[in-house]
mmCIF file of C-alpha atoms in Angstrom:
data_model
loop_
_atom_site.group_PDB
_atom_site.id
_atom_site.type_symbol
_atom_site.label_atom_id
_atom_site.label_comp_id
_atom_site.label_asym_id
_atom_site.label_seq_id
_atom_site.Cartn_x
_atom_site.Cartn_y
_atom_site.Cartn_z
ATOM 1 C CA MET G 14 28.602 -8.615 -6.081
ATOM 2 C CA GLU G 15 26.808 -6.666 -3.327
ATOM 3 C CA LYS G 16 23.414 -5.246 -4.297
ATOM 4 C CA THR G 17 23.005 -1.475 -4.371
ATOM 5 C CA ILE G 18 20.498 -0.889 -1.575
ATOM 6 C CA PRO G 19 20.379 2.468 0.242
ATOM 7 C CA LEU G 20 21.145 2.263 3.957
ATOM 8 C CA ASP G 21 17.751 3.753 4.806
ATOM 9 C CA GLU G 22 16.061 0.822 3.019
ATOM 10 C CA ARG G 23 18.076 -1.938 4.707
ATOM 11 C CA ILE G 24 15.878 -1.851 7.817
ATOM 12 C CA ILE G 25 12.200 -2.605 7.195
ATOM 13 C CA PHE G 26 10.274 -1.331 10.193
ATOM 14 C CA ALA G 27 7.336 -3.536 11.180
ATOM 15 C CA LEU G 28 4.190 -1.468 11.626
ATOM 16 C CA ASP G 29 2.651 -3.815 14.190
ATOM 17 C CA VAL G 30 -0.024 -1.350 15.282
ATOM 18 C CA ASP G 31 -3.812 -1.221 15.375
ATOM 19 C CA SER G 32 -4.602 1.648 13.035
ATOM 20 C CA ALA G 33 -3.418 3.603 10.034
ATOM 21 C CA VAL G 34 -3.214 6.685 12.266
ATOM 22 C CA GLU G 35 -0.641 4.955 14.479
ATOM 23 C CA ALA G 36 1.128 3.611 11.412
ATOM 24 C CA GLU G 37 1.458 7.043 9.845
ATOM 25 C CA ALA G 38 2.748 8.481 13.107
ATOM 26 C CA TRP G 39 5.555 5.898 13.068
ATOM 27 C CA VAL G 40 6.310 6.520 9.401
ATOM 28 C CA LYS G 41 6.634 10.251 10.039
ATOM 29 C CA LYS G 42 8.743 9.656 13.147
ATOM 30 C CA LEU G 43 11.197 7.338 11.382
ATOM 31 C CA LYS G 44 11.240 8.339 7.721
ATOM 32 C CA SER G 45 14.276 10.589 8.136
ATOM 33 C CA HIS G 46 16.205 7.344 8.759
ATOM 34 C CA VAL G 47 13.977 4.497 7.508
ATOM 35 C CA ARG G 48 12.278 4.431 4.099
ATOM 36 C CA PHE G 49 10.876 0.891 4.091
ATOM 37 C CA PHE G 50 7.970 -0.336 6.232
ATOM 38 C CA LYS G 51 6.139 -3.625 6.724
ATOM 39 C CA VAL G 52 2.361 -3.941 6.880
ATOM 40 C CA GLY G 53 1.393 -7.269 8.383
ATOM 41 C CA LEU G 54 -1.805 -9.068 9.293
ATOM 42 C CA GLN G 55 -2.549 -6.972 12.391
ATOM 43 C CA LEU G 56 -2.556 -3.597 10.646
ATOM 44 C CA PHE G 57 -4.095 -4.856 7.408
ATOM 45 C CA ILE G 58 -7.099 -6.357 9.179
ATOM 46 C CA ALA G 59 -7.448 -3.308 11.421
ATOM 47 C CA ASP G 60 -7.466 -0.691 8.673
ATOM 48 C CA TRP G 61 -7.178 -2.442 5.315
ATOM 49 C CA TRP G 62 -5.664 -0.308 2.533
ATOM 50 C CA ARG G 63 -5.302 2.725 4.772
ATOM 51 C CA GLY G 64 -2.330 1.134 6.496
ATOM 52 C CA ILE G 65 -0.565 0.687 3.165
ATOM 53 C CA ASP G 66 -1.532 4.209 2.074
ATOM 54 C CA ALA G 67 0.028 5.587 5.271
ATOM 55 C CA VAL G 68 3.382 4.370 3.995
ATOM 56 C CA LEU G 69 3.054 5.104 0.287
ATOM 57 C CA GLN G 70 1.691 8.620 0.753
ATOM 58 C CA ASN G 71 4.819 9.488 2.720
ATOM 59 C CA GLY G 72 7.035 8.483 -0.195
ATOM 60 C CA CYS G 73 8.269 5.246 1.375
ATOM 61 C CA LYS G 74 8.302 1.625 0.272
ATOM 62 C CA VAL G 75 6.054 -1.046 1.706
ATOM 63 C CA MET G 76 6.378 -4.768 2.262
ATOM 64 C CA VAL G 77 2.974 -6.419 2.637
ATOM 65 C CA ASP G 78 3.534 -9.470 4.788
ATOM 66 C CA LEU G 79 0.266 -11.403 4.653
ATOM 67 C CA LYS G 80 1.928 -14.742 3.837
ATOM 68 C CA LEU G 81 -0.673 -15.422 1.172
ATOM 69 C CA PHE G 82 -1.915 -18.999 1.343
ATOM 70 C CA ASP G 83 -5.081 -19.934 -0.522
ATOM 71 C CA ILE G 84 -6.207 -21.534 -3.751
ATOM 72 C CA PRO G 85 -4.029 -20.289 -6.652
ATOM 73 C CA GLU G 86 -6.742 -18.135 -8.266
ATOM 74 C CA THR G 87 -7.387 -16.284 -5.014
ATOM 75 C CA VAL G 88 -3.659 -15.723 -4.459
ATOM 76 C CA SER G 89 -3.291 -14.448 -8.026
ATOM 77 C CA LEU G 90 -6.112 -11.938 -7.550
ATOM 78 C CA ALA G 91 -4.683 -10.781 -4.206
ATOM 79 C CA VAL G 92 -1.218 -10.217 -5.701
ATOM 80 C CA ASP G 93 -2.780 -8.331 -8.597
ATOM 81 C CA LYS G 94 -4.537 -5.950 -6.180
ATOM 82 C CA LEU G 95 -1.357 -5.411 -4.156
ATOM 83 C CA LYS G 96 0.938 -4.818 -7.105
ATOM 84 C CA ASN G 97 -1.495 -2.311 -8.591
ATOM 85 C CA LYS G 98 -1.393 -0.455 -5.283
ATOM 86 C CA GLY G 99 2.365 0.087 -5.630
ATOM 87 C CA VAL G 100 3.590 -2.433 -3.063
ATOM 88 C CA THR G 101 7.286 -3.386 -3.338
ATOM 89 C CA PHE G 102 7.402 -6.778 -1.553
ATOM 90 C CA ILE G 103 4.603 -9.361 -1.195
ATOM 91 C CA THR G 104 5.024 -12.514 0.868
ATOM 92 C CA VAL G 105 3.558 -15.875 -0.075
ATOM 93 C CA HIS G 106 3.530 -19.159 1.811
ATOM 94 C CA GLY G 107 2.457 -22.425 0.270
ATOM 95 C CA ASN G 108 2.927 -25.205 -2.234
ATOM 96 C CA ASP G 109 4.073 -24.950 -5.848
ATOM 97 C CA PRO G 110 0.705 -23.957 -7.431
ATOM 98 C CA ILE G 111 0.227 -21.182 -4.861
ATOM 99 C CA VAL G 112 3.733 -19.796 -5.368
ATOM 100 C CA ARG G 113 3.465 -20.120 -9.146
ATOM 101 C CA ALA G 114 0.194 -18.140 -9.145
ATOM 102 C CA ALA G 115 1.749 -15.345 -7.076
ATOM 103 C CA VAL G 116 4.755 -15.122 -9.391
ATOM 104 C CA ALA G 117 2.589 -15.041 -12.517
ATOM 105 C CA ALA G 118 0.618 -12.062 -11.178
ATOM 106 C CA LYS G 119 3.439 -10.019 -9.632
ATOM 107 C CA SER G 120 4.388 -7.680 -12.523
ATOM 108 C CA GLY G 121 6.321 -4.770 -10.932
ATOM 109 C CA ALA G 122 6.184 -6.112 -7.375
ATOM 110 C CA LYS G 123 8.602 -8.660 -5.928
ATOM 111 C CA VAL G 124 7.329 -11.927 -4.451
ATOM 112 C CA LEU G 125 9.136 -13.328 -1.426
ATOM 113 C CA ALA G 126 8.503 -16.898 -0.302
ATOM 114 C CA VAL G 127 8.360 -17.508 3.423
ATOM 115 C CA THR G 128 10.624 -20.449 4.227
ATOM 116 C CA VAL G 129 10.237 -21.238 7.948
ATOM 117 C CA LEU G 130 8.835 -18.809 10.524
ATOM 118 C CA THR G 131 11.408 -17.515 13.006
ATOM 119 C CA SER G 132 9.079 -18.582 15.836
ATOM 120 C CA PHE G 133 9.549 -22.202 14.677
ATOM 121 C CA ASP G 134 12.453 -24.379 15.835
ATOM 122 C CA GLU G 135 13.480 -28.015 15.580
ATOM 123 C CA SER G 136 11.331 -29.065 18.541
ATOM 124 C CA ASP G 137 8.347 -27.826 16.527
ATOM 125 C CA MET G 138 9.584 -29.845 13.550
ATOM 126 C CA ARG G 139 9.661 -33.004 15.645
ATOM 127 C CA GLU G 140 6.125 -32.367 16.925
ATOM 128 C CA MET G 141 4.989 -32.207 13.299
ATOM 129 C CA GLY G 142 6.784 -35.444 12.456
ATOM 130 C CA LEU G 143 9.409 -33.729 10.299
ATOM 131 C CA LYS G 144 12.972 -35.003 10.176
ATOM 132 C CA GLY G 145 16.233 -33.254 9.373
ATOM 133 C CA THR G 146 17.210 -29.743 10.413
ATOM 134 C CA ILE G 147 15.672 -26.296 10.097
ATOM 135 C CA GLU G 148 18.522 -25.383 7.722
ATOM 136 C CA ASP G 149 17.686 -28.331 5.468
ATOM 137 C CA LEU G 150 14.016 -27.363 5.374
ATOM 138 C CA VAL G 151 14.769 -23.688 4.668
ATOM 139 C CA LEU G 152 17.198 -24.566 1.876
ATOM 140 C CA MET G 153 14.759 -26.992 0.266
ATOM 141 C CA ARG G 154 11.904 -24.488 0.314
ATOM 142 C CA ALA G 155 14.096 -21.619 -0.887
ATOM 143 C CA LYS G 156 15.491 -23.653 -3.773
ATOM 144 C CA ARG G 157 11.974 -24.559 -4.860
ATOM 145 C CA ALA G 158 10.670 -20.991 -4.545
ATOM 146 C CA LEU G 159 13.483 -19.556 -6.646
ATOM 147 C CA ALA G 160 13.008 -22.235 -9.295
ATOM 148 C CA LEU G 161 9.355 -21.148 -9.526
ATOM 149 C CA GLY G 162 10.348 -17.523 -10.097
ATOM 150 C CA CYS G 163 10.243 -15.874 -6.674
ATOM 151 C CA ASP G 164 12.458 -12.816 -6.285
ATOM 152 C CA GLY G 165 13.663 -13.934 -2.886
ATOM 153 C CA VAL G 166 12.831 -15.484 0.444
ATOM 154 C CA VAL G 167 12.056 -14.591 4.019
ATOM 155 C CA SER G 168 14.466 -16.459 6.240
ATOM 156 C CA SER G 169 16.156 -16.249 9.618
ATOM 157 C CA GLY G 170 19.681 -14.874 9.580
ATOM 158 C CA LEU G 171 20.795 -18.230 10.951
ATOM 159 C CA GLU G 172 20.155 -19.793 7.544
ATOM 160 C CA ALA G 173 21.254 -16.906 5.317
ATOM 161 C CA ALA G 174 24.859 -18.053 4.879
ATOM 162 C CA ARG G 175 23.830 -21.504 3.707
ATOM 163 C CA LEU G 176 21.313 -20.045 1.283
ATOM 164 C CA ARG G 177 24.009 -17.851 -0.242
ATOM 165 C CA GLN G 178 26.475 -20.734 -0.382
ATOM 166 C CA HIS G 179 24.089 -23.010 -2.268
ATOM 167 C CA LEU G 180 21.902 -20.589 -4.221
ATOM 168 C CA GLY G 181 24.095 -17.589 -4.986
ATOM 169 C CA GLU G 182 23.704 -13.837 -4.665
ATOM 170 C CA LYS G 183 21.056 -12.895 -7.224
ATOM 171 C CA PHE G 184 17.993 -13.298 -5.031
ATOM 172 C CA LEU G 185 16.767 -11.285 -2.036
ATOM 173 C CA VAL G 186 16.991 -12.503 1.548
ATOM 174 C CA VAL G 187 14.764 -10.634 4.003
ATOM 175 C CA THR G 188 15.400 -11.507 7.636
ATOM 176 C CA PRO G 189 12.981 -11.037 10.555
ATOM 177 C CA GLY G 190 13.760 -11.924 14.161
ATOM 178 C CA ILE G 191 16.342 -9.137 14.496
ATOM 179 C CA ARG G 192 17.390 -8.021 17.943
ATOM 180 C CA PRO G 193 19.986 -5.465 19.058
ATOM 181 C CA GLY G 194 23.406 -7.108 19.175
ATOM 182 C CA LYS G 195 24.175 -6.017 22.721
ATOM 183 C CA ASN G 196 21.052 -7.810 24.044
ATOM 184 C CA ILE G 197 21.043 -10.867 21.802
ATOM 185 C CA ASP G 198 22.054 -13.326 24.523
ATOM 186 C CA GLU G 199 19.624 -11.972 27.113
ATOM 187 C CA LEU G 200 16.398 -12.755 25.267
ATOM 188 C CA LYS G 201 15.539 -16.088 26.849
ATOM 189 C CA ASN G 202 11.758 -15.776 26.587
ATOM 190 C CA ASP G 203 11.435 -14.076 23.211
ATOM 191 C CA ASP G 204 8.611 -15.413 21.029
ATOM 192 C CA GLN G 205 11.030 -15.338 18.108
ATOM 193 C CA LYS G 206 13.197 -18.415 18.621
ATOM 194 C CA ARG G 207 15.721 -18.040 15.783
ATOM 195 C CA ILE G 208 17.041 -14.523 16.321
ATOM 196 C CA VAL G 209 20.228 -12.732 15.293
ATOM 197 C CA SER G 210 21.675 -9.228 15.369
ATOM 198 C CA ALA G 211 21.473 -6.912 12.376
ATOM 199 C CA TYR G 212 25.243 -7.242 11.970
ATOM 200 C CA ARG G 213 25.134 -11.022 11.767
ATOM 201 C CA ALA G 214 22.123 -11.111 9.443
ATOM 202 C CA ILE G 215 23.776 -8.797 6.908
ATOM 203 C CA ALA G 216 27.200 -10.407 7.295
ATOM 204 C CA GLU G 217 25.670 -13.823 6.644
ATOM 205 C CA GLY G 218 23.936 -12.684 3.465
ATOM 206 C CA ALA G 219 20.648 -10.912 4.262
ATOM 207 C CA ASP G 220 19.730 -7.883 2.142
ATOM 208 C CA HIS G 221 17.094 -6.417 4.465
ATOM 209 C CA VAL G 222 16.271 -6.899 8.139
ATOM 210 C CA VAL G 223 12.752 -6.590 9.536
ATOM 211 C CA VAL G 224 12.667 -4.910 12.942
ATOM 212 C CA GLY G 225 9.671 -4.053 15.102
ATOM 213 C CA ARG G 226 9.682 -4.081 18.895
ATOM 214 C CA PRO G 227 13.381 -3.311 19.459
ATOM 215 C CA ILE G 228 12.644 0.042 17.817
ATOM 216 C CA SER G 229 9.011 0.660 18.799
ATOM 217 C CA LYS G 230 9.568 -0.185 22.486
ATOM 218 C CA ALA G 231 12.769 1.846 22.785
ATOM 219 C CA SER G 232 12.858 5.120 24.694
ATOM 220 C CA ASP G 233 14.772 6.580 21.744
ATOM 221 C CA PRO G 234 13.696 4.752 18.564
ATOM 222 C CA ILE G 235 15.917 6.829 16.264
ATOM 223 C CA ALA G 236 18.964 5.963 18.363
ATOM 224 C CA VAL G 237 18.187 2.250 17.990
ATOM 225 C CA VAL G 238 17.777 2.664 14.236
ATOM 226 C CA ALA G 239 21.084 4.521 14.005
ATOM 227 C CA SER G 240 22.816 1.841 16.064
ATOM 228 C CA MET G 241 21.474 -0.940 13.832
ATOM 229 C CA GLN G 242 22.420 0.986 10.709
ATOM 230 C CA ASP G 243 25.930 1.277 12.100
ATOM 231 C CA GLU G 244 25.952 -2.519 12.556
ATOM 232 C CA ILE G 245 24.758 -2.931 8.961
ATOM 233 C CA GLU G 246 27.429 -0.604 7.573
ATOM 234 C CA LYS G 247 30.134 -2.471 9.467
ATOM 235 C CA ALA G 248 28.847 -5.826 8.225
ATOM 236 C CA LEU G 249 28.795 -4.607 4.614
ATOM 237 C CA ALA G 250 32.312 -3.201 4.965
ATOM 238 C CA ALA G 251 33.567 -6.479 6.421
ATOM 239 C CA LYS G 252 32.088 -8.393 3.489
ATOM 240 C CA THR G 253 33.860 -6.238 0.896
ATOM 241 C CA SER G 254 37.225 -5.926 2.657
#
């Protein structure tokens, strides 16, 4: 059964900027169409809580993507601070004790486990001495994270279908590495290696897509948002038809 998620929360816009002032300008520019924003390492280090406040004070939801990885007690305390702030999604990246600590502290927030970064491909796996496929690694990590109580995972759209096939529909899949469908085959030098269109990500099982530069670098950001939302609506319709 498809989750009830408003269209204006399906896209999570990545606030990859250097200040809360810039962040709030983007929130105000997009909030007529987008109500969910991501604060990552760049903005958080630049302006700390002010970047998160820029989203929350405009009545929108925030995903804090710091990929928490530290000793369990430190992760627990960090999650506690974030959930008390009113954050919706918190990302964590690490072994079982780290994930377990994040889950235990989450309360009203949702913890998402990062599976494999979208900038990572199988050539990187081989360099690290890992065998198997990216899909195998993502599935293994997702299965473990859900067993430990995570609300969902961060995964490329390329692995979403397999996650749904093996693990069901009850958890969240948040997909970065989204590019406009019309340009998807032209991005030869993109730093994100495992990329898909918004249509494919949603059709394959993602609940939310994280989008940054395709919107922020566009001459008409709202037009790009509207185009991606059209892709999302078509993907959702195709899944229920």
